[in-house]
Amino acid sequence: MSTPSPHCLTLGALIQCRPGFEPDAAAELASRAHAARLVGPVSGAPRSGFCTLTLAEPLPRDLLQRRLDASQLVFSRQSFQVVAVLDDLPERDRLTPLVSAIAAGGERFCRLLLETPDTNEGKETSGFLRRFEPLLDAALRDAGLLRPDSPHLPRLHVFFANARHVWLGFSAPSDGSAWPMGIPRLRMPKDAPSRSTLKLAEAFLTLLTPDEQKATLRPGLQAVDLGAAPGGWSFQLASHGLRVTALDNGPLAPAALATGLIEHLRADGFTWKPRKPVEWMVCDMVEQPARIAPLMAEWLASGRCRRSLFNLKLPMKRRYEELERCRALIDQRLRHAGIKYVLRIKHLYHDREEVTCYLTRR
Ligand SMILES: C[S@@+](CC[C@H](N)C(=O)[O-])C[C@H]1O[C@@H](n2cnc3c(N)ncnc32)[C@H](O)[C@@H]1O
């Protein structure tokens, strides 16, 4: 068991990712840490569902947060700064050592997030966690460590790598995901043509601020959906009242057409152009990412759309490298056009072998 660090120091960072993506998550974390002059090993066991950066020397918390904004990492679903690692929790009483380790950190928290990796082993632990959570919650409140009425306080993460091995840490309320383990619980809308409608819903919630959602997802605005069939994304846009031109040689589901807001065109997403600029272009065409990225940049550079949301399919081994290549292609085109832009990328919970990107002018 490592000694909890004094309350102003952090031992490193833990990021949670989709199992199988540890090499990509670790490569990204290592690259970001290197750029931020943070020294220490990065590790992520295969299919463990998480990666860690262990600092060679503990650092003040604010400094780590400023240098490494882990919540911005593409392959991170959830992240926190580590303050202690408890590696042999007794099966009979996990509560006492946990509460004393949390108390030793000398910090108060606004919220408790009990988390596990998103793996089969994690799922086995989650049954125990459901029973354990009210006990830990009550013990922390009794000790004055958990104060839900003080939302400015950090959130406490208790991450059970397995039933006996726990990583303790914290995150600022504005960082990381609001959902434990970064897994949104979204309800499938009635009549939606495909489950991928949830992917776009998650993308809007994750990649846009609430103000951006309000300003850009409203009735009267126009959208284009490249590679739309069977219509899950178009349906999601229509559910916000947008009018959608849906391009695909394949058929759209009747439920999509029944919204009355979606027009289906059998056309090629690589060559078709709108007559007038549109607010949104979304694209889910299954194509090489190095073909999609320049197309997305072109739509923004030529003013065909004000913003776009698209998938880059990454079925290859070295996903992080491919993603960086796509970033460079977008940057090259927009720099050449003298356009300052915002590009946010996330490997969403609903994404499998792909990442989701939001691109707009700054
Ligand atoms: C993953 S599916 C899209 C699913 C859709 N987003 C939904 O929510 O239902 C990919 C679609 O891209 C279409 N597609 C692939 N290449 C295309 C192209 N060049 N032009 C238009 N559509 C294309 C395919 O026909 C396929 O229907």
mmCIF file of C-alpha atoms and ligand atoms in Angstrom:
data_model
loop_
_atom_site.group_PDB
_atom_site.id
_atom_site.type_symbol
_atom_site.label_atom_id
_atom_site.label_comp_id
_atom_site.label_asym_id
_atom_site.label_seq_id
_atom_site.Cartn_x
_atom_site.Cartn_y
_atom_site.Cartn_z
ATOM 1 C CA MET A 1 0.000 0.000 0.000
ATOM 2 C CA SER A 2 1.545 3.339 -0.975
ATOM 3 C CA THR A 3 1.285 6.109 1.604
ATOM 4 C CA PRO A 4 -1.324 8.695 0.631
ATOM 5 C CA SER A 5 0.491 11.774 -0.605
ATOM 6 C CA PRO A 6 0.159 14.988 1.417
ATOM 7 C CA HIS A 7 -2.967 16.781 0.325
ATOM 8 C CA CYS A 8 -1.272 19.145 -2.115
ATOM 9 C CA LEU A 9 0.676 16.458 -4.024
ATOM 10 C CA THR A 10 -0.277 13.967 -6.705
ATOM 11 C CA LEU A 11 1.469 10.731 -7.667
ATOM 12 C CA GLY A 12 0.359 10.792 -11.307
ATOM 13 C CA ALA A 13 -2.702 10.229 -13.468
ATOM 14 C CA LEU A 14 -5.008 7.334 -14.284
ATOM 15 C CA ILE A 15 -7.049 7.260 -17.469
ATOM 16 C CA GLN A 16 -9.799 4.785 -18.287
ATOM 17 C CA CYS A 17 -10.216 3.553 -21.847
ATOM 18 C CA ARG A 18 -12.040 0.938 -23.869
ATOM 19 C CA PRO A 19 -10.409 -2.489 -23.259
ATOM 20 C CA GLY A 20 -8.072 -3.260 -26.166
ATOM 21 C CA PHE A 21 -7.152 0.411 -26.643
ATOM 22 C CA GLU A 22 -4.464 0.533 -23.929
ATOM 23 C CA PRO A 23 -1.574 0.808 -26.469
ATOM 24 C CA ASP A 24 -3.232 3.848 -28.071
ATOM 25 C CA ALA A 25 -4.201 5.414 -24.740
ATOM 26 C CA ALA A 26 -0.678 4.833 -23.387
ATOM 27 C CA ALA A 27 1.016 6.201 -26.536
ATOM 28 C CA GLU A 28 -1.111 9.344 -26.353
ATOM 29 C CA LEU A 29 -0.563 9.773 -22.608
ATOM 30 C CA ALA A 30 3.207 9.275 -22.966
ATOM 31 C CA SER A 31 3.399 11.748 -25.834
ATOM 32 C CA ARG A 32 1.382 14.377 -23.939
ATOM 33 C CA ALA A 33 3.408 13.818 -20.750
ATOM 34 C CA HIS A 34 6.665 14.172 -22.678
ATOM 35 C CA ALA A 35 5.486 17.429 -24.276
ATOM 36 C CA ALA A 36 4.531 18.698 -20.801
ATOM 37 C CA ARG A 37 7.987 17.774 -19.387
ATOM 38 C CA LEU A 38 6.472 15.254 -16.979
ATOM 39 C CA VAL A 39 8.840 12.458 -16.050
ATOM 40 C CA GLY A 40 7.699 8.956 -15.138
ATOM 41 C CA PRO A 41 6.669 5.664 -16.678
ATOM 42 C CA VAL A 42 3.376 5.170 -18.503
ATOM 43 C CA SER A 43 1.870 1.708 -18.361
ATOM 44 C CA GLY A 44 -1.299 -0.025 -19.424
ATOM 45 C CA ALA A 45 -1.624 -3.808 -19.253
ATOM 46 C CA PRO A 46 -3.283 -5.355 -22.318
ATOM 47 C CA ARG A 47 -7.095 -5.424 -22.037
ATOM 48 C CA SER A 48 -6.988 -3.919 -18.524
ATOM 49 C CA GLY A 49 -9.167 -0.942 -19.515
ATOM 50 C CA PHE A 50 -6.854 1.687 -18.031
ATOM 51 C CA CYS A 51 -3.390 3.308 -18.203
ATOM 52 C CA THR A 52 -1.350 5.178 -15.661
ATOM 53 C CA LEU A 53 1.351 7.803 -15.567
ATOM 54 C CA THR A 54 3.443 7.412 -12.397
ATOM 55 C CA LEU A 55 5.452 10.551 -11.775
ATOM 56 C CA ALA A 56 9.110 10.067 -10.805
ATOM 57 C CA GLU A 57 8.545 12.792 -8.176
ATOM 58 C CA PRO A 58 5.076 13.718 -6.805
ATOM 59 C CA LEU A 59 3.964 17.114 -8.091
ATOM 60 C CA PRO A 60 1.638 19.818 -6.767
ATOM 61 C CA ARG A 61 -1.848 19.048 -8.026
ATOM 62 C CA ASP A 62 -2.440 22.360 -9.746
ATOM 63 C CA LEU A 63 0.785 21.967 -11.663
ATOM 64 C CA LEU A 64 -0.122 18.515 -13.010
ATOM 65 C CA GLN A 65 -3.583 19.758 -13.968
ATOM 66 C CA ARG A 66 -2.127 22.772 -15.770
ATOM 67 C CA ARG A 67 0.509 20.772 -17.625
ATOM 68 C CA LEU A 68 -1.503 17.667 -18.448
ATOM 69 C CA ASP A 69 -5.185 18.166 -19.038
ATOM 70 C CA ALA A 70 -5.922 14.441 -19.149
ATOM 71 C CA SER A 71 -9.627 15.015 -19.819
ATOM 72 C CA GLN A 72 -8.652 16.254 -23.311
ATOM 73 C CA LEU A 73 -6.960 12.971 -24.241
ATOM 74 C CA VAL A 74 -8.753 11.244 -27.124
ATOM 75 C CA PHE A 75 -8.561 7.709 -25.767
ATOM 76 C CA SER A 76 -9.535 8.689 -22.213
ATOM 77 C CA ARG A 77 -13.145 8.080 -21.199
ATOM 78 C CA GLN A 78 -12.502 9.223 -17.657
ATOM 79 C CA SER A 79 -9.409 10.484 -15.843
ATOM 80 C CA PHE A 80 -8.219 11.511 -12.409
ATOM 81 C CA GLN A 81 -5.096 12.465 -10.476
ATOM 82 C CA VAL A 82 -3.834 9.654 -8.264
ATOM 83 C CA VAL A 83 -3.198 10.271 -4.552
ATOM 84 C CA ALA A 84 -2.818 6.708 -3.225
ATOM 85 C CA VAL A 85 -2.754 3.074 -4.318
ATOM 86 C CA LEU A 86 -4.113 0.389 -1.984
ATOM 87 C CA ASP A 87 -2.972 -2.955 -3.260
ATOM 88 C CA ASP A 88 -4.067 -5.535 -0.706
ATOM 89 C CA LEU A 89 -7.434 -4.555 0.701
ATOM 90 C CA PRO A 90 -8.668 -7.132 3.230
ATOM 91 C CA GLU A 91 -11.761 -8.951 1.968
ATOM 92 C CA ARG A 92 -13.510 -8.763 5.348
ATOM 93 C CA ASP A 93 -13.249 -5.015 5.829
ATOM 94 C CA ARG A 94 -12.462 -2.786 2.888
ATOM 95 C CA LEU A 95 -14.234 0.197 4.403
ATOM 96 C CA THR A 96 -11.859 1.010 7.285
ATOM 97 C CA PRO A 97 -8.590 1.173 5.290
ATOM 98 C CA LEU A 98 -10.291 3.040 2.457
ATOM 99 C CA VAL A 99 -11.800 5.721 4.690
ATOM 100 C CA SER A 100 -8.501 6.207 6.548
ATOM 101 C CA ALA A 101 -6.556 6.495 3.275
ATOM 102 C CA ILE A 102 -9.068 9.064 2.001
ATOM 103 C CA ALA A 103 -8.937 10.980 5.303
ATOM 104 C CA ALA A 104 -5.104 10.970 5.236
ATOM 105 C CA GLY A 105 -5.208 12.963 1.984
ATOM 106 C CA GLY A 106 -6.647 15.878 4.006
ATOM 107 C CA GLU A 107 -9.169 16.822 1.298
ATOM 108 C CA ARG A 108 -12.982 17.192 1.168
ATOM 109 C CA PHE A 109 -15.022 16.107 -1.870
ATOM 110 C CA CYS A 110 -18.335 17.035 -3.488
ATOM 111 C CA ARG A 111 -19.031 13.673 -5.099
ATOM 112 C CA LEU A 112 -18.039 10.020 -4.861
ATOM 113 C CA LEU A 113 -17.371 8.106 -8.086
ATOM 114 C CA LEU A 114 -16.936 4.374 -7.502
ATOM 115 C CA GLU A 115 -15.447 2.963 -10.691
ATOM 116 C CA THR A 116 -14.033 -0.231 -12.228
ATOM 117 C CA PRO A 117 -12.402 -0.950 -15.570
ATOM 118 C CA ASP A 118 -14.965 -1.677 -18.319
ATOM 119 C CA THR A 119 -13.840 -5.339 -18.469
ATOM 120 C CA ASN A 120 -15.403 -8.669 -17.546
ATOM 121 C CA GLU A 121 -13.471 -8.642 -14.270
ATOM 122 C CA GLY A 122 -14.705 -5.087 -13.694
ATOM 123 C CA LYS A 123 -18.290 -6.210 -14.291
ATOM 124 C CA GLU A 124 -17.844 -8.929 -11.654
ATOM 125 C CA THR A 125 -16.688 -6.299 -9.152
ATOM 126 C CA SER A 126 -19.564 -3.958 -9.964
ATOM 127 C CA GLY A 127 -22.087 -6.194 -8.120
ATOM 128 C CA PHE A 128 -20.052 -5.803 -4.936
ATOM 129 C CA LEU A 129 -19.678 -2.053 -5.571
ATOM 130 C CA ARG A 130 -23.430 -1.540 -5.733
ATOM 131 C CA ARG A 131 -23.708 -2.939 -2.213
ATOM 132 C CA PHE A 132 -20.557 -1.160 -1.007
ATOM 133 C CA GLU A 133 -21.347 2.322 -2.339
ATOM 134 C CA PRO A 134 -24.018 3.307 0.255
ATOM 135 C CA LEU A 135 -21.716 2.123 3.066
ATOM 136 C CA LEU A 136 -18.729 4.126 1.807
ATOM 137 C CA ASP A 137 -20.928 7.127 1.058
ATOM 138 C CA ALA A 138 -22.349 7.130 4.596
ATOM 139 C CA ALA A 139 -18.909 6.640 6.210
ATOM 140 C CA LEU A 140 -17.428 9.531 4.218
ATOM 141 C CA ARG A 141 -20.330 11.836 5.117
ATOM 142 C CA ASP A 142 -20.011 10.890 8.796
ATOM 143 C CA ALA A 143 -16.308 11.722 8.663
ATOM 144 C CA GLY A 144 -17.110 15.091 7.028
ATOM 145 C CA LEU A 145 -15.167 14.100 3.902
ATOM 146 C CA LEU A 146 -18.078 14.095 1.455
ATOM 147 C CA ARG A 147 -19.988 17.381 1.069
ATOM 148 C CA PRO A 148 -22.465 17.251 -1.822
ATOM 149 C CA ASP A 149 -23.615 20.791 -0.942
ATOM 150 C CA SER A 150 -20.179 22.202 -1.912
ATOM 151 C CA PRO A 151 -20.005 21.725 -5.702
ATOM 152 C CA HIS A 152 -16.694 23.631 -5.989
ATOM 153 C CA LEU A 153 -14.871 20.788 -4.169
ATOM 154 C CA PRO A 154 -13.101 18.081 -6.213
ATOM 155 C CA ARG A 155 -14.740 14.733 -7.020
ATOM 156 C CA LEU A 156 -13.381 11.619 -5.305
ATOM 157 C CA HIS A 157 -12.552 8.616 -7.519
ATOM 158 C CA VAL A 158 -12.315 5.167 -5.923
ATOM 159 C CA PHE A 159 -11.227 2.941 -8.781
ATOM 160 C CA PHE A 160 -11.334 -0.809 -8.084
ATOM 161 C CA ALA A 161 -8.867 -2.316 -10.599
ATOM 162 C CA ASN A 162 -10.088 -5.528 -8.958
ATOM 163 C CA ALA A 163 -11.790 -6.374 -5.659
ATOM 164 C CA ARG A 164 -8.562 -5.853 -3.661
ATOM 165 C CA HIS A 165 -6.593 -3.303 -5.641
ATOM 166 C CA VAL A 166 -7.798 0.295 -5.470
ATOM 167 C CA TRP A 167 -6.530 3.542 -6.982
ATOM 168 C CA LEU A 168 -7.641 6.639 -5.079
ATOM 169 C CA GLY A 169 -7.728 10.024 -6.711
ATOM 170 C CA PHE A 170 -9.645 13.162 -7.520
ATOM 171 C CA SER A 171 -10.704 15.350 -10.402
ATOM 172 C CA ALA A 172 -12.052 18.882 -10.657
ATOM 173 C CA PRO A 173 -15.835 18.920 -11.301
ATOM 174 C CA SER A 174 -15.179 20.550 -14.695
ATOM 175 C CA ASP A 175 -12.698 17.839 -15.756
ATOM 176 C CA GLY A 176 -13.212 14.335 -16.968
ATOM 177 C CA SER A 177 -16.614 12.881 -17.588
ATOM 178 C CA ALA A 178 -19.692 13.616 -15.487
ATOM 179 C CA TRP A 179 -20.586 9.925 -15.875
ATOM 180 C CA PRO A 180 -18.810 7.301 -13.688
ATOM 181 C CA MET A 181 -16.277 5.412 -15.886
ATOM 182 C CA GLY A 182 -17.193 7.867 -18.668
ATOM 183 C CA ILE A 183 -20.145 5.660 -19.612
ATOM 184 C CA PRO A 184 -23.284 7.632 -20.460
ATOM 185 C CA ARG A 185 -26.633 6.078 -19.691
ATOM 186 C CA LEU A 186 -28.603 7.293 -22.705
ATOM 187 C CA ARG A 187 -32.078 6.067 -23.492
ATOM 188 C CA MET A 188 -32.663 4.764 -27.009
ATOM 189 C CA PRO A 189 -35.280 7.094 -28.555
ATOM 190 C CA LYS A 190 -38.517 5.394 -29.568
ATOM 191 C CA ASP A 191 -38.565 4.537 -33.310
ATOM 192 C CA ALA A 192 -34.848 5.388 -33.885
ATOM 193 C CA PRO A 193 -33.647 3.599 -37.053
ATOM 194 C CA SER A 194 -30.342 2.377 -35.536
ATOM 195 C CA ARG A 195 -28.430 2.326 -32.265
ATOM 196 C CA SER A 196 -25.882 4.677 -33.807
ATOM 197 C CA THR A 197 -28.298 7.517 -33.057
ATOM 198 C CA LEU A 198 -26.963 7.222 -29.488
ATOM 199 C CA LYS A 199 -23.433 7.784 -30.766
ATOM 200 C CA LEU A 200 -24.368 11.178 -32.164
ATOM 201 C CA ALA A 201 -26.304 11.994 -28.985
ATOM 202 C CA GLU A 202 -23.207 11.147 -26.902
ATOM 203 C CA ALA A 203 -20.996 13.156 -29.285
ATOM 204 C CA PHE A 204 -23.150 16.291 -28.867
ATOM 205 C CA LEU A 205 -23.082 15.936 -25.065
ATOM 206 C CA THR A 206 -19.338 15.236 -24.932
ATOM 207 C CA LEU A 207 -17.825 17.434 -27.638
ATOM 208 C CA LEU A 208 -20.066 20.530 -27.407
ATOM 209 C CA THR A 209 -20.541 22.819 -24.427
ATOM 210 C CA PRO A 210 -24.154 23.308 -23.244
ATOM 211 C CA ASP A 211 -24.128 26.783 -24.863
ATOM 212 C CA GLU A 212 -22.885 25.359 -28.169
ATOM 213 C CA GLN A 213 -25.587 22.684 -28.068
ATOM 214 C CA LYS A 214 -28.254 25.316 -27.476
ATOM 215 C CA ALA A 215 -27.030 27.596 -30.253
ATOM 216 C CA THR A 216 -26.446 24.977 -32.957
ATOM 217 C CA LEU A 217 -29.026 22.247 -32.361
ATOM 218 C CA ARG A 218 -32.300 24.034 -32.928
ATOM 219 C CA PRO A 219 -35.221 24.071 -35.342
ATOM 220 C CA GLY A 220 -34.714 25.890 -38.602
ATOM 221 C CA LEU A 221 -31.037 25.045 -39.070
ATOM 222 C CA GLN A 222 -29.852 22.913 -41.986
ATOM 223 C CA ALA A 223 -27.685 19.790 -41.845
ATOM 224 C CA VAL A 224 -26.106 17.383 -44.317
ATOM 225 C CA ASP A 225 -25.483 13.740 -43.377
ATOM 226 C CA LEU A 226 -22.847 11.989 -45.551
ATOM 227 C CA GLY A 227 -23.260 8.204 -45.447
ATOM 228 C CA ALA A 228 -26.625 8.417 -43.704
ATOM 229 C CA ALA A 229 -28.309 5.000 -44.112
ATOM 230 C CA PRO A 230 -30.230 3.623 -42.303
ATOM 231 C CA GLY A 231 -30.647 7.075 -40.737
ATOM 232 C CA GLY A 232 -29.693 7.006 -37.036
ATOM 233 C CA TRP A 233 -27.660 10.230 -37.232
ATOM 234 C CA SER A 234 -30.201 12.029 -39.439
ATOM 235 C CA PHE A 235 -32.916 10.976 -36.975
ATOM 236 C CA GLN A 236 -30.888 12.453 -34.085
ATOM 237 C CA LEU A 237 -30.476 15.778 -35.942
ATOM 238 C CA ALA A 238 -34.175 15.806 -36.834
ATOM 239 C CA SER A 239 -35.054 15.168 -33.178
ATOM 240 C CA HIS A 240 -33.512 18.619 -32.480
ATOM 241 C CA GLY A 241 -35.676 20.106 -35.226
ATOM 242 C CA LEU A 242 -32.942 20.450 -37.892
ATOM 243 C CA ARG A 243 -33.741 19.852 -41.576
ATOM 244 C CA VAL A 244 -31.422 17.166 -42.948
ATOM 245 C CA THR A 245 -30.206 16.261 -46.431
ATOM 246 C CA ALA A 246 -29.238 12.594 -46.054
ATOM 247 C CA LEU A 247 -26.829 11.188 -48.663
ATOM 248 C CA ASP A 248 -26.511 7.466 -49.221
ATOM 249 C CA ASN A 249 -27.019 4.966 -52.028
ATOM 250 C CA GLY A 250 -28.598 2.658 -49.473
ATOM 251 C CA PRO A 251 -32.196 3.057 -48.212
ATOM 252 C CA LEU A 252 -33.237 5.106 -45.201
ATOM 253 C CA ALA A 253 -35.471 3.487 -42.581
ATOM 254 C CA PRO A 254 -39.138 4.524 -42.742
ATOM 255 C CA ALA A 255 -38.872 5.918 -39.188
ATOM 256 C CA ALA A 256 -36.256 8.428 -40.403
ATOM 257 C CA LEU A 257 -38.380 9.555 -43.355
ATOM 258 C CA ALA A 258 -41.460 9.741 -41.120
ATOM 259 C CA THR A 259 -39.912 12.674 -39.209
ATOM 260 C CA GLY A 260 -40.770 14.831 -42.248
ATOM 261 C CA LEU A 261 -37.469 16.685 -41.770
ATOM 262 C CA ILE A 262 -35.156 14.358 -43.713
ATOM 263 C CA GLU A 263 -34.656 14.417 -47.488
ATOM 264 C CA HIS A 264 -32.895 11.360 -48.920
ATOM 265 C CA LEU A 265 -30.475 11.805 -51.852
ATOM 266 C CA ARG A 266 -28.760 8.913 -53.596
ATOM 267 C CA ALA A 267 -25.432 10.635 -54.205
ATOM 268 C CA ASP A 268 -21.708 10.273 -53.537
ATOM 269 C CA GLY A 269 -20.601 11.908 -50.282
ATOM 270 C CA PHE A 270 -17.168 12.695 -51.728
ATOM 271 C CA THR A 271 -18.374 14.806 -54.661
ATOM 272 C CA TRP A 272 -21.804 16.211 -53.735
ATOM 273 C CA LYS A 273 -21.956 19.891 -52.658
ATOM 274 C CA PRO A 274 -24.820 21.875 -51.093
ATOM 275 C CA ARG A 275 -26.188 24.873 -53.017
ATOM 276 C CA LYS A 276 -26.083 27.051 -49.895
ATOM 277 C CA PRO A 277 -23.870 26.829 -46.783
ATOM 278 C CA VAL A 278 -25.315 24.669 -44.006
ATOM 279 C CA GLU A 279 -24.876 24.822 -40.229
ATOM 280 C CA TRP A 280 -23.909 21.178 -39.764
ATOM 281 C CA MET A 281 -22.277 18.487 -41.853
ATOM 282 C CA VAL A 282 -22.027 15.068 -40.198
ATOM 283 C CA CYS A 283 -20.240 12.112 -41.755
ATOM 284 C CA ASP A 284 -20.200 8.427 -40.836
ATOM 285 C CA MET A 285 -19.003 7.000 -44.190
ATOM 286 C CA VAL A 286 -16.958 3.836 -43.768
ATOM 287 C CA GLU A 287 -13.801 4.960 -45.548
ATOM 288 C CA GLN A 288 -10.085 5.334 -44.961
ATOM 289 C CA PRO A 289 -9.497 8.076 -42.361
ATOM 290 C CA ALA A 290 -6.858 9.679 -44.589
ATOM 291 C CA ARG A 291 -9.629 10.254 -47.199
ATOM 292 C CA ILE A 292 -12.223 11.503 -44.708
ATOM 293 C CA ALA A 293 -9.967 14.016 -42.901
ATOM 294 C CA PRO A 294 -9.179 16.188 -45.982
ATOM 295 C CA LEU A 295 -12.841 16.081 -47.050
ATOM 296 C CA MET A 296 -13.896 17.427 -43.652
ATOM 297 C CA ALA A 297 -11.275 20.191 -43.818
ATOM 298 C CA GLU A 298 -12.423 21.062 -47.338
ATOM 299 C CA TRP A 299 -16.068 21.507 -46.288
ATOM 300 C CA LEU A 300 -15.010 23.973 -43.575
ATOM 301 C CA ALA A 301 -12.387 25.774 -45.675
ATOM 302 C CA SER A 302 -14.778 26.320 -48.592
ATOM 303 C CA GLY A 303 -17.579 27.468 -46.278
ATOM 304 C CA ARG A 304 -19.973 24.658 -47.227
ATOM 305 C CA CYS A 305 -20.659 24.092 -43.504
ATOM 306 C CA ARG A 306 -20.059 26.036 -40.309
ATOM 307 C CA ARG A 307 -19.297 22.949 -38.243
ATOM 308 C CA SER A 308 -18.907 19.240 -38.729
ATOM 309 C CA LEU A 309 -19.014 16.096 -36.667
ATOM 310 C CA PHE A 310 -17.468 12.979 -38.132
ATOM 311 C CA ASN A 311 -16.024 9.566 -37.459
ATOM 312 C CA LEU A 312 -12.516 8.479 -38.347
ATOM 313 C CA LYS A 313 -12.572 4.692 -38.648
ATOM 314 C CA LEU A 314 -9.406 3.222 -37.133
ATOM 315 C CA PRO A 315 -9.369 -0.548 -37.655
ATOM 316 C CA MET A 316 -5.562 -0.577 -37.906
ATOM 317 C CA LYS A 317 -3.082 -1.545 -35.165
ATOM 318 C CA ARG A 318 -1.449 1.825 -34.684
ATOM 319 C CA ARG A 319 -4.536 3.943 -34.215
ATOM 320 C CA TYR A 320 -2.844 6.796 -32.398
ATOM 321 C CA GLU A 321 -0.309 7.308 -35.210
ATOM 322 C CA GLU A 322 -3.077 7.234 -37.827
ATOM 323 C CA LEU A 323 -5.066 9.752 -35.844
ATOM 324 C CA GLU A 324 -2.084 12.110 -35.661
ATOM 325 C CA ARG A 325 -1.692 11.755 -39.444
ATOM 326 C CA CYS A 326 -5.322 12.811 -39.915
ATOM 327 C CA ARG A 327 -4.879 15.751 -37.544
ATOM 328 C CA ALA A 328 -1.915 16.882 -39.660
ATOM 329 C CA LEU A 329 -3.954 16.593 -42.882
ATOM 330 C CA ILE A 330 -6.719 18.770 -41.436
ATOM 331 C CA ASP A 331 -4.228 21.266 -40.080
ATOM 332 C CA GLN A 332 -2.408 21.485 -43.411
ATOM 333 C CA ARG A 333 -5.587 22.319 -45.376
ATOM 334 C CA LEU A 334 -6.972 24.833 -42.870
ATOM 335 C CA ARG A 335 -3.646 26.546 -42.277
ATOM 336 C CA HIS A 336 -3.228 26.898 -46.021
ATOM 337 C CA ALA A 337 -6.640 28.620 -46.126
ATOM 338 C CA GLY A 338 -5.623 30.846 -43.183
ATOM 339 C CA ILE A 339 -8.433 29.456 -41.016
ATOM 340 C CA LYS A 340 -8.158 29.222 -37.254
ATOM 341 C CA TYR A 341 -10.130 26.244 -36.056
ATOM 342 C CA VAL A 342 -11.250 24.120 -33.119
ATOM 343 C CA LEU A 343 -10.841 20.342 -33.398
ATOM 344 C CA ARG A 344 -12.051 18.148 -30.523
ATOM 345 C CA ILE A 345 -11.664 14.391 -30.749
ATOM 346 C CA LYS A 346 -12.904 11.646 -28.444
ATOM 347 C CA HIS A 347 -13.085 7.884 -28.430
ATOM 348 C CA LEU A 348 -16.679 7.778 -27.205
ATOM 349 C CA TYR A 349 -18.293 4.977 -25.241
ATOM 350 C CA HIS A 350 -20.474 4.218 -28.287
ATOM 351 C CA ASP A 351 -17.423 4.194 -30.607
ATOM 352 C CA ARG A 352 -15.750 0.897 -31.370
ATOM 353 C CA GLU A 353 -12.893 0.942 -33.900
ATOM 354 C CA GLU A 354 -13.278 4.663 -34.553
ATOM 355 C CA VAL A 355 -13.075 8.084 -32.939
ATOM 356 C CA THR A 356 -15.513 10.990 -33.197
ATOM 357 C CA CYS A 357 -14.402 14.520 -34.118
ATOM 358 C CA TYR A 358 -15.930 17.988 -33.931
ATOM 359 C CA LEU A 359 -14.484 20.652 -36.254
ATOM 360 C CA THR A 360 -15.420 24.313 -36.514
ATOM 361 C CA ARG A 361 -13.893 27.773 -37.028
ATOM 362 C CA ARG A 362 -12.518 29.482 -33.968
HETATM 363 C C1 LIG B 1 -21.892 3.191 -40.753
HETATM 364 S S1 LIG B 1 -23.054 3.458 -42.011
HETATM 365 C C2 LIG B 1 -23.864 4.916 -41.486
HETATM 366 C C3 LIG B 1 -24.791 4.724 -40.346
HETATM 367 C C4 LIG B 1 -25.577 5.996 -40.042
HETATM 368 N N1 LIG B 1 -24.722 7.026 -39.479
HETATM 369 C C5 LIG B 1 -26.715 5.751 -39.081
HETATM 370 O O1 LIG B 1 -26.713 6.333 -37.995
HETATM 371 O O2 LIG B 1 -27.639 5.001 -39.405
HETATM 372 C C6 LIG B 1 -22.079 3.998 -43.333
HETATM 373 C C7 LIG B 1 -22.856 4.373 -44.567
HETATM 374 O O3 LIG B 1 -21.987 5.093 -45.444
HETATM 375 C C8 LIG B 1 -22.424 4.883 -46.748
HETATM 376 N N2 LIG B 1 -21.360 5.307 -47.678
HETATM 377 C C9 LIG B 1 -20.126 4.773 -47.831
HETATM 378 N N3 LIG B 1 -19.458 5.445 -48.797
HETATM 379 C C10 LIG B 1 -20.288 6.424 -49.240
HETATM 380 C C11 LIG B 1 -20.170 7.438 -50.229
HETATM 381 N N4 LIG B 1 -19.054 7.610 -50.931
HETATM 382 N N5 LIG B 1 -21.216 8.279 -50.414
HETATM 383 C C12 LIG B 1 -22.349 8.149 -49.681
HETATM 384 N N6 LIG B 1 -22.528 7.189 -48.754
HETATM 385 C C13 LIG B 1 -21.498 6.338 -48.530
HETATM 386 C C14 LIG B 1 -22.764 3.400 -46.777
HETATM 387 O O4 LIG B 1 -23.678 3.116 -47.826
HETATM 388 C C15 LIG B 1 -23.358 3.169 -45.388
HETATM 389 O O5 LIG B 1 -24.764 3.200 -45.430
#
